[in-house]
Amino acid sequence: MKYEDYIVNIPDFPIPGIQFKDITPLIGEGKAFHKAVSELAEFGKSVHATKVVGPDARGFIIGAPVACMLEIGFVPVRKPGKLPREVVRYDYDLEYGKNTLCLHKEDIRQGDKVVIIDDLLATGGTMQATIRLVEQAGGEVVGLGFMIELTELNGREKFPEYPIKVLIKY
Ligand code: AMP
């Protein structure tokens, strides 16, 4: 089974010039989804994670089953106005557009070892924002896991200090 067979490239989506990697065929195929989640869970275990954090929205789809498999908590990072309790927040640039992300402050405990899981590493802006949020909330980031890395964008250069697990590189 090759993960690449389940990723569809959509040119010029959502704006001209972007090669959008559609992961829905992969998560729609039980065996492929299970293998991807298992590999990322194995990584989370290897870095002794006590929490999984996943950014809105595809980070939820992958991060939540990783946490479930490891029997540890999942903490969602969400867009502004969605989380009802006290949040930490961070503004950043995307490959396309701008974004702000928030995290419930109390959901990360002092000493939590956090693995952050997202679908795709492009410029690394989303991951950088998520790392800042986890640190502001008092957690220690112990690893970063992605289904896909767009290597041309050199996003990983932003994170020389963290172990990184990637399932598919383009
Ligand atoms: P970045 O912050 O630039 O690393 O972008 C990562 C986030 O944007 C991920 O959460 C992806 O869901 C989304 N994203 C960025 N570029 C793409 C792309 N080419 N295809 C699919 N999703 C993308």
Coordinates of N, CA and C and ligand atoms in Angstrom, one line a residue:
M1 N 0.8 -1.2 0.0 CA 0.0 0.0 0.0 C 0.9 1.3 0.0
K2 N 0.7 2.1 -1.0 CA 1.4 3.4 -1.1 C 0.5 4.5 -0.7
Y3 N 0.8 5.3 0.3 CA 0.0 6.5 0.6 C -0.3 7.4 -0.6
E4 N 0.7 7.5 -1.4 CA 0.6 8.5 -2.5 C -0.6 8.1 -3.4
D5 N -0.9 6.8 -3.5 CA -2.0 6.4 -4.3 C -3.4 7.0 -3.8
Y6 N -3.4 7.4 -2.6 CA -4.6 7.9 -2.0 C -4.7 9.4 -1.8
I7 N -3.6 10.1 -2.4 CA -3.6 11.6 -2.3 C -3.9 12.1 -3.7
V8 N -4.8 13.0 -3.8 CA -5.2 13.6 -5.1 C -4.7 15.0 -5.1
N9 N -3.9 15.4 -6.2 CA -3.4 16.7 -6.4 C -4.5 17.5 -7.2
I10 N -4.9 18.7 -6.6 CA -5.9 19.5 -7.2 C -5.2 20.8 -7.6
P11 N -4.9 21.0 -8.9 CA -4.2 22.3 -9.3 C -5.1 23.5 -9.1
D12 N -4.5 24.6 -8.7 CA -5.2 25.9 -8.6 C -6.4 25.9 -7.6
F13 N -6.2 25.2 -6.5 CA -7.3 25.2 -5.5 C -6.6 25.5 -4.1
P14 N -7.1 26.4 -3.3 CA -8.3 27.2 -3.5 C -8.1 28.5 -4.3
I15 N -6.8 28.8 -4.6 CA -6.5 29.9 -5.5 C -5.5 29.5 -6.5
P16 N -5.4 30.3 -7.6 CA -4.4 29.9 -8.7 C -3.0 29.8 -8.1
G17 N -2.3 28.8 -8.6 CA -0.9 28.6 -8.2 C -0.7 27.6 -7.1
I18 N -1.8 27.2 -6.3 CA -1.6 26.3 -5.2 C -1.9 24.9 -5.8
Q19 N -1.0 23.9 -5.5 CA -1.2 22.5 -5.8 C -1.8 21.9 -4.5
F20 N -3.1 21.8 -4.4 CA -3.8 21.4 -3.2 C -3.7 19.8 -3.1
K21 N -3.2 19.4 -2.0 CA -3.2 17.9 -1.7 C -4.4 17.5 -1.0
D22 N -5.3 16.8 -1.7 CA -6.5 16.3 -1.1 C -6.3 15.0 -0.4
I23 N -6.5 15.0 1.0 CA -6.3 13.7 1.7 C -7.6 12.9 1.9
T24 N -8.7 13.4 1.4 CA -10.0 12.7 1.7 C -10.0 11.3 1.1
P25 N -9.4 11.0 0.0 CA -9.4 9.6 -0.5 C -8.6 8.7 0.5
L26 N -7.6 9.2 1.1 CA -6.8 8.4 2.1 C -7.6 8.2 3.4
I27 N -8.2 9.2 3.9 CA -9.0 9.0 5.2 C -10.3 8.3 4.9
G28 N -10.7 8.2 3.6 CA -11.9 7.5 3.2 C -11.7 6.0 3.0
E29 N -10.4 5.6 3.1 CA -10.1 4.2 2.8 C -9.6 3.6 4.2
G30 N -10.4 2.8 4.8 CA -10.1 2.3 6.1 C -8.7 1.8 6.4
K31 N -8.2 1.0 5.5 CA -6.8 0.4 5.8 C -5.7 1.5 5.7
A32 N -5.9 2.3 4.7 CA -4.9 3.4 4.5 C -4.9 4.4 5.7
F33 N -6.1 4.7 6.1 CA -6.3 5.6 7.3 C -5.7 5.0 8.5
H34 N -6.0 3.8 8.8 CA -5.5 3.1 10.0 C -4.0 3.0 10.0
K35 N -3.4 2.7 8.8 CA -2.0 2.6 8.7 C -1.3 4.0 9.0
A36 N -1.9 5.0 8.4 CA -1.3 6.4 8.6 C -1.4 6.8 10.1
V37 N -2.6 6.6 10.7 CA -2.8 6.9 12.1 C -1.9 6.1 13.0
S38 N -1.7 4.8 12.7 CA -0.9 3.9 13.5 C 0.6 4.4 13.5
E39 N 1.0 4.8 12.3 CA 2.4 5.2 12.1 C 2.7 6.5 13.0
L40 N 1.7 7.4 12.9 CA 1.9 8.7 13.7 C 1.7 8.4 15.2
A41 N 0.9 7.4 15.5 CA 0.8 7.1 17.0 C 2.1 6.4 17.5
E42 N 2.7 5.6 16.6 CA 4.0 5.0 17.0 C 5.0 6.1 17.2
F43 N 5.0 7.1 16.4 CA 5.9 8.2 16.6 C 5.6 8.9 17.9
G44 N 4.3 9.2 18.2 CA 3.9 9.9 19.4 C 4.4 9.1 20.6
K45 N 4.3 7.8 20.5 CA 4.7 6.9 21.6 C 6.3 7.0 21.8
S46 N 7.0 7.0 20.7 CA 8.4 7.1 20.7 C 9.0 8.4 21.4
V47 N 8.2 9.4 21.3 CA 8.6 10.7 21.9 C 7.9 10.9 23.3
H48 N 7.3 9.9 23.8 CA 6.7 9.8 25.1 C 5.6 10.9 25.3
A49 N 4.8 11.1 24.3 CA 3.8 12.2 24.3 C 2.7 11.9 25.4
T50 N 2.3 12.9 26.1 CA 1.2 12.8 27.1 C -0.1 13.5 26.6
K51 N 0.0 14.3 25.5 CA -1.1 14.9 24.9 C -0.9 15.0 23.4
V52 N -1.9 15.0 22.6 CA -1.9 15.3 21.2 C -2.6 16.6 21.0
V53 N -2.0 17.5 20.2 CA -2.6 18.8 19.8 C -2.8 18.8 18.3
G54 N -4.0 19.1 17.8 CA -4.2 19.2 16.4 C -4.9 20.5 16.0
P55 N -4.3 21.1 15.0 CA -4.9 22.4 14.5 C -6.1 22.2 13.6
D56 N -7.1 23.1 13.7 CA -8.3 23.2 12.9 C -7.9 23.2 11.4
A57 N -8.5 22.4 10.6 CA -9.5 21.4 10.9 C -9.0 20.0 10.6
R58 N -8.1 19.9 9.6 CA -7.6 18.5 9.3 C -6.7 17.9 10.3
G59 N -6.2 18.8 11.2 CA -5.4 18.3 12.3 C -6.3 17.5 13.3
F60 N -7.6 17.8 13.3 CA -8.6 17.1 14.2 C -8.8 15.7 13.6
I61 N -8.9 15.6 12.3 CA -9.2 14.3 11.7 C -8.1 13.3 11.9
I62 N -6.9 13.8 12.0 CA -5.8 12.8 12.1 C -5.3 12.8 13.6
G63 N -5.3 13.9 14.2 CA -4.8 14.0 15.6 C -5.6 13.2 16.6
A64 N -7.0 13.3 16.4 CA -7.9 12.7 17.4 C -7.7 11.2 17.4
P65 N -7.7 10.5 16.3 CA -7.5 9.0 16.3 C -6.1 8.6 16.8
V66 N -5.1 9.5 16.6 CA -3.8 9.2 17.1 C -3.8 9.2 18.6
A67 N -4.5 10.3 19.2 CA -4.6 10.3 20.7 C -5.3 9.1 21.2
C68 N -6.4 8.8 20.5 CA -7.3 7.7 21.0 C -6.5 6.4 21.0
M69 N -5.7 6.2 20.0 CA -4.8 5.0 19.9 C -3.8 4.9 21.0
L70 N -3.3 6.1 21.4 CA -2.3 6.2 22.5 C -2.9 6.2 23.9
E71 N -4.3 6.3 23.9 CA -5.0 6.5 25.2 C -4.5 7.7 25.9
I72 N -4.3 8.8 25.2 CA -4.0 10.1 25.8 C -4.9 11.1 25.3
G73 N -4.9 12.3 25.9 CA -5.9 13.3 25.5 C -5.6 14.0 24.2
F74 N -6.7 14.5 23.6 CA -6.5 15.3 22.4 C -7.0 16.7 22.7
V75 N -6.2 17.7 22.3 CA -6.6 19.1 22.5 C -6.7 19.8 21.1
P76 N -7.9 20.4 20.8 CA -8.0 21.0 19.5 C -7.5 22.5 19.5
V77 N -6.9 22.9 18.5 CA -6.5 24.3 18.3 C -7.5 24.8 17.3
R78 N -8.2 25.9 17.6 CA -9.4 26.3 16.8 C -9.2 27.8 16.4
K79 N -10.1 28.1 15.4 CA -10.2 29.5 14.9 C -10.8 30.4 16.0
P80 N -10.6 31.7 16.0 CA -11.2 32.5 17.1 C -12.7 32.4 17.2
G81 N -13.2 32.6 18.4 CA -14.6 32.6 18.7 C -15.3 31.2 18.8
K82 N -14.5 30.2 18.8 CA -15.0 28.8 18.8 C -14.9 28.2 20.2
L83 N -13.8 28.6 21.0 CA -13.6 27.9 22.2 C -14.2 28.8 23.4
P84 N -15.0 28.2 24.2 CA -15.7 29.0 25.2 C -15.0 29.4 26.5
R85 N -13.9 28.7 26.8 CA -13.1 29.1 28.0 C -11.9 30.0 27.7
E86 N -11.1 30.3 28.7 CA -10.0 31.2 28.5 C -9.0 30.6 27.5
V87 N -8.6 31.4 26.5 CA -7.7 30.9 25.4 C -6.3 31.7 25.4
V88 N -5.3 31.0 24.8 CA -4.1 31.7 24.4 C -4.3 31.8 22.9
R89 N -3.8 32.9 22.2 CA -4.1 33.1 20.8 C -2.8 33.5 20.0
Y90 N -2.8 33.3 18.7 CA -1.6 33.6 17.9 C -2.0 33.8 16.5
D91 N -1.4 34.9 15.9 CA -1.7 35.3 14.5 C -0.5 34.9 13.7
Y92 N -0.8 34.5 12.4 CA 0.3 34.0 11.5 C -0.1 34.0 10.1
D93 N 0.9 33.9 9.2 CA 0.6 33.8 7.7 C 0.6 32.4 7.2
L94 N -0.4 32.1 6.3 CA -0.5 30.8 5.6 C 0.2 30.8 4.3
E95 N 0.3 29.6 3.6 CA 0.8 29.6 2.2 C -0.1 30.5 1.4
Y96 N -1.4 30.4 1.7 CA -2.4 31.3 1.1 C -3.2 32.0 2.3
G97 N -3.1 33.3 2.4 CA -3.9 34.1 3.3 C -3.3 34.2 4.7
K98 N -4.1 34.6 5.7 CA -3.7 34.8 7.1 C -4.6 34.0 8.0
N99 N -4.1 33.8 9.2 CA -5.0 33.0 10.1 C -4.7 33.4 11.6
T100 N -5.6 33.1 12.5 CA -5.4 33.2 13.9 C -5.9 31.9 14.5
L101 N -5.1 31.4 15.5 CA -5.5 30.2 16.1 C -5.5 30.4 17.6
C102 N -6.4 29.6 18.3 CA -6.5 29.7 19.8 C -6.5 28.3 20.4
L103 N -6.2 28.3 21.7 CA -6.1 27.0 22.4 C -6.6 27.3 23.8
H104 N -7.4 26.4 24.3 CA -7.9 26.5 25.7 C -6.7 26.4 26.6
K105 N -6.5 27.5 27.4 CA -5.3 27.6 28.3 C -5.2 26.4 29.2
E106 N -6.3 26.0 29.8 CA -6.3 25.0 30.9 C -6.2 23.6 30.3
D107 N -6.3 23.4 29.0 CA -6.3 22.0 28.5 C -4.9 21.4 28.4
I108 N -3.9 22.3 28.5 CA -2.5 21.9 28.5 C -2.0 22.0 30.0
R109 N -1.6 20.9 30.6 CA -1.1 21.0 32.0 C 0.4 21.2 32.0
Q110 N 0.9 21.9 33.0 CA 2.3 22.1 33.2 C 3.0 20.8 33.2
G111 N 4.0 20.6 32.3 CA 4.7 19.3 32.2 C 4.2 18.4 31.2
D112 N 3.1 18.8 30.5 CA 2.6 17.9 29.4 C 3.6 17.9 28.3
K113 N 3.8 16.7 27.8 CA 4.7 16.5 26.6 C 3.8 16.3 25.4
V114 N 3.9 17.3 24.5 CA 2.9 17.4 23.5 C 3.4 17.0 22.1
V115 N 2.7 16.1 21.4 CA 3.0 15.9 20.0 C 1.9 16.6 19.2
I116 N 2.4 17.4 18.2 CA 1.4 18.1 17.4 C 1.3 17.4 16.1
I117 N 0.0 17.2 15.7 CA -0.3 16.4 14.5 C -1.1 17.2 13.5
D118 N -0.7 17.3 12.3 CA -1.5 18.0 11.2 C -1.4 17.2 9.9
D119 N -2.2 17.6 9.0 CA -2.3 16.8 7.7 C -1.0 17.2 6.9
L120 N -0.6 18.4 6.9 CA 0.4 18.8 5.8 C 1.3 19.9 6.3
L121 N 2.6 19.8 6.0 CA 3.6 20.8 6.3 C 3.9 21.6 5.0
A122 N 3.5 22.9 5.0 CA 3.8 23.7 3.8 C 4.9 24.7 4.3
T123 N 4.5 25.9 4.6 CA 5.5 26.9 5.0 C 5.9 26.7 6.5
G124 N 5.0 26.0 7.2 CA 5.3 25.8 8.6 C 4.7 26.8 9.5
G125 N 4.0 27.8 8.9 CA 3.3 28.8 9.7 C 2.3 28.3 10.7
T126 N 1.5 27.4 10.3 CA 0.5 26.8 11.2 C 1.1 26.0 12.3
M127 N 2.2 25.3 12.0 CA 2.8 24.5 13.1 C 3.5 25.4 14.0
Q128 N 4.2 26.5 13.5 CA 4.9 27.4 14.4 C 3.9 28.1 15.3
A129 N 2.7 28.5 14.8 CA 1.7 29.1 15.7 C 1.2 28.1 16.7
T130 N 1.1 26.9 16.4 CA 0.6 25.8 17.3 C 1.6 25.6 18.4
I131 N 2.9 25.5 18.0 CA 4.0 25.4 19.0 C 3.9 26.5 20.0
R132 N 3.8 27.8 19.5 CA 3.8 28.9 20.4 C 2.6 28.8 21.4
L133 N 1.4 28.4 20.8 CA 0.3 28.2 21.7 C 0.5 27.2 22.8
V134 N 1.1 26.1 22.4 CA 1.3 25.0 23.4 C 2.3 25.5 24.5
E135 N 3.3 26.2 24.0 CA 4.3 26.7 25.0 C 3.7 27.8 25.9
Q136 N 2.9 28.7 25.3 CA 2.2 29.8 26.1 C 1.4 29.1 27.2
A137 N 0.8 28.0 26.8 CA -0.1 27.3 27.8 C 0.6 26.5 28.8
G138 N 2.0 26.4 28.7 CA 2.8 25.7 29.7 C 3.2 24.3 29.3
G139 N 3.0 23.8 28.0 CA 3.4 22.5 27.6 C 4.7 22.5 27.0
E140 N 5.3 21.3 26.9 CA 6.6 21.0 26.2 C 6.3 20.3 24.9
V141 N 6.7 20.9 23.8 CA 6.5 20.2 22.5 C 7.6 19.2 22.3
V142 N 7.2 17.9 22.1 CA 8.2 16.8 22.0 C 8.3 16.2 20.6
G143 N 7.4 16.6 19.7 CA 7.4 16.1 18.4 C 6.4 16.7 17.5
L144 N 6.6 16.6 16.1 CA 5.7 17.1 15.1 C 5.4 16.0 14.1
G145 N 4.2 15.7 13.9 CA 3.8 14.7 12.9 C 2.9 15.2 11.8
F146 N 3.2 14.8 10.6 CA 2.4 15.2 9.4 C 2.2 14.0 8.5
M147 N 1.0 14.0 7.8 CA 0.8 13.0 6.7 C 1.7 13.4 5.6
I148 N 1.8 14.7 5.2 CA 2.4 15.2 4.0 C 3.4 16.3 4.3
E149 N 4.5 16.3 3.6 CA 5.4 17.5 3.6 C 5.6 18.0 2.2
L150 N 5.5 19.3 2.0 CA 5.8 19.9 0.7 C 7.3 20.4 0.9
T151 N 8.2 19.6 0.4 CA 9.6 19.9 0.8 C 10.2 21.2 0.2
E152 N 9.6 21.5 -1.0 CA 10.1 22.8 -1.7 C 10.0 24.0 -0.8
L153 N 9.0 24.0 0.1 CA 8.7 25.2 0.9 C 9.6 25.3 2.1
N154 N 10.4 24.3 2.4 CA 11.4 24.3 3.5 C 10.8 24.6 4.8
G155 N 9.5 24.2 5.0 CA 8.9 24.5 6.3 C 9.7 23.9 7.5
R156 N 10.3 22.7 7.3 CA 10.9 22.1 8.4 C 12.1 22.8 9.0
E157 N 12.7 23.8 8.1 CA 13.8 24.6 8.6 C 13.4 25.4 9.8
K158 N 12.1 25.7 10.0 CA 11.6 26.4 11.1 C 11.7 25.6 12.4
F159 N 11.9 24.3 12.3 CA 11.8 23.5 13.5 C 13.0 22.6 13.7
P160 N 14.2 23.1 13.7 CA 15.4 22.2 13.8 C 15.5 21.5 15.1
E161 N 14.8 22.0 16.1 CA 14.9 21.4 17.5 C 14.0 20.3 17.8
Y162 N 13.0 20.0 16.9 CA 12.0 19.0 17.2 C 12.1 17.7 16.3
P163 N 11.9 16.5 16.9 CA 11.7 15.4 16.0 C 10.5 15.5 15.1
I164 N 10.7 15.2 13.8 CA 9.6 15.3 12.9 C 9.3 14.0 12.2
K165 N 8.0 13.6 12.1 CA 7.6 12.4 11.4 C 6.7 12.8 10.2
V166 N 7.1 12.3 9.0 CA 6.3 12.6 7.9 C 6.0 11.3 7.1
L167 N 4.8 11.1 6.6 CA 4.5 9.9 5.9 C 4.7 10.0 4.4
I168 N 4.5 11.2 3.8 CA 4.6 11.3 2.4 C 5.3 12.6 2.1
K169 N 6.4 12.6 1.2 CA 7.0 13.8 0.9 C 6.8 14.1 -0.6
Y170 N 6.5 15.4 -0.9 CA 6.4 15.8 -2.3 C 7.5 16.9 -2.6
Ligands
AMP1 P1 1.5 26.0 6.4 O1 1.1 26.8 7.6 O2 2.0 26.9 5.3 O3 2.6 25.0 6.8 O4 0.2 25.3 5.9 C1 -0.2 24.2 6.5 C2 -1.7 24.2 6.6 O5 -2.4 24.7 5.5 C3 -2.1 22.7 6.8 O6 -3.0 22.7 7.9 C4 -2.9 22.4 5.5 O7 -4.2 21.9 5.9 C5 -3.0 23.7 4.7 N1 -2.3 23.6 3.4 C6 -1.3 24.4 3.0 N2 -0.9 24.2 1.8 C7 -1.7 23.1 1.4 C8 -1.7 22.4 0.2 N3 -0.9 22.6 -0.9 N4 -2.6 21.4 0.1 C9 -3.4 21.1 1.1 N5 -3.4 21.8 2.3 C10 -2.6 22.8 2.4

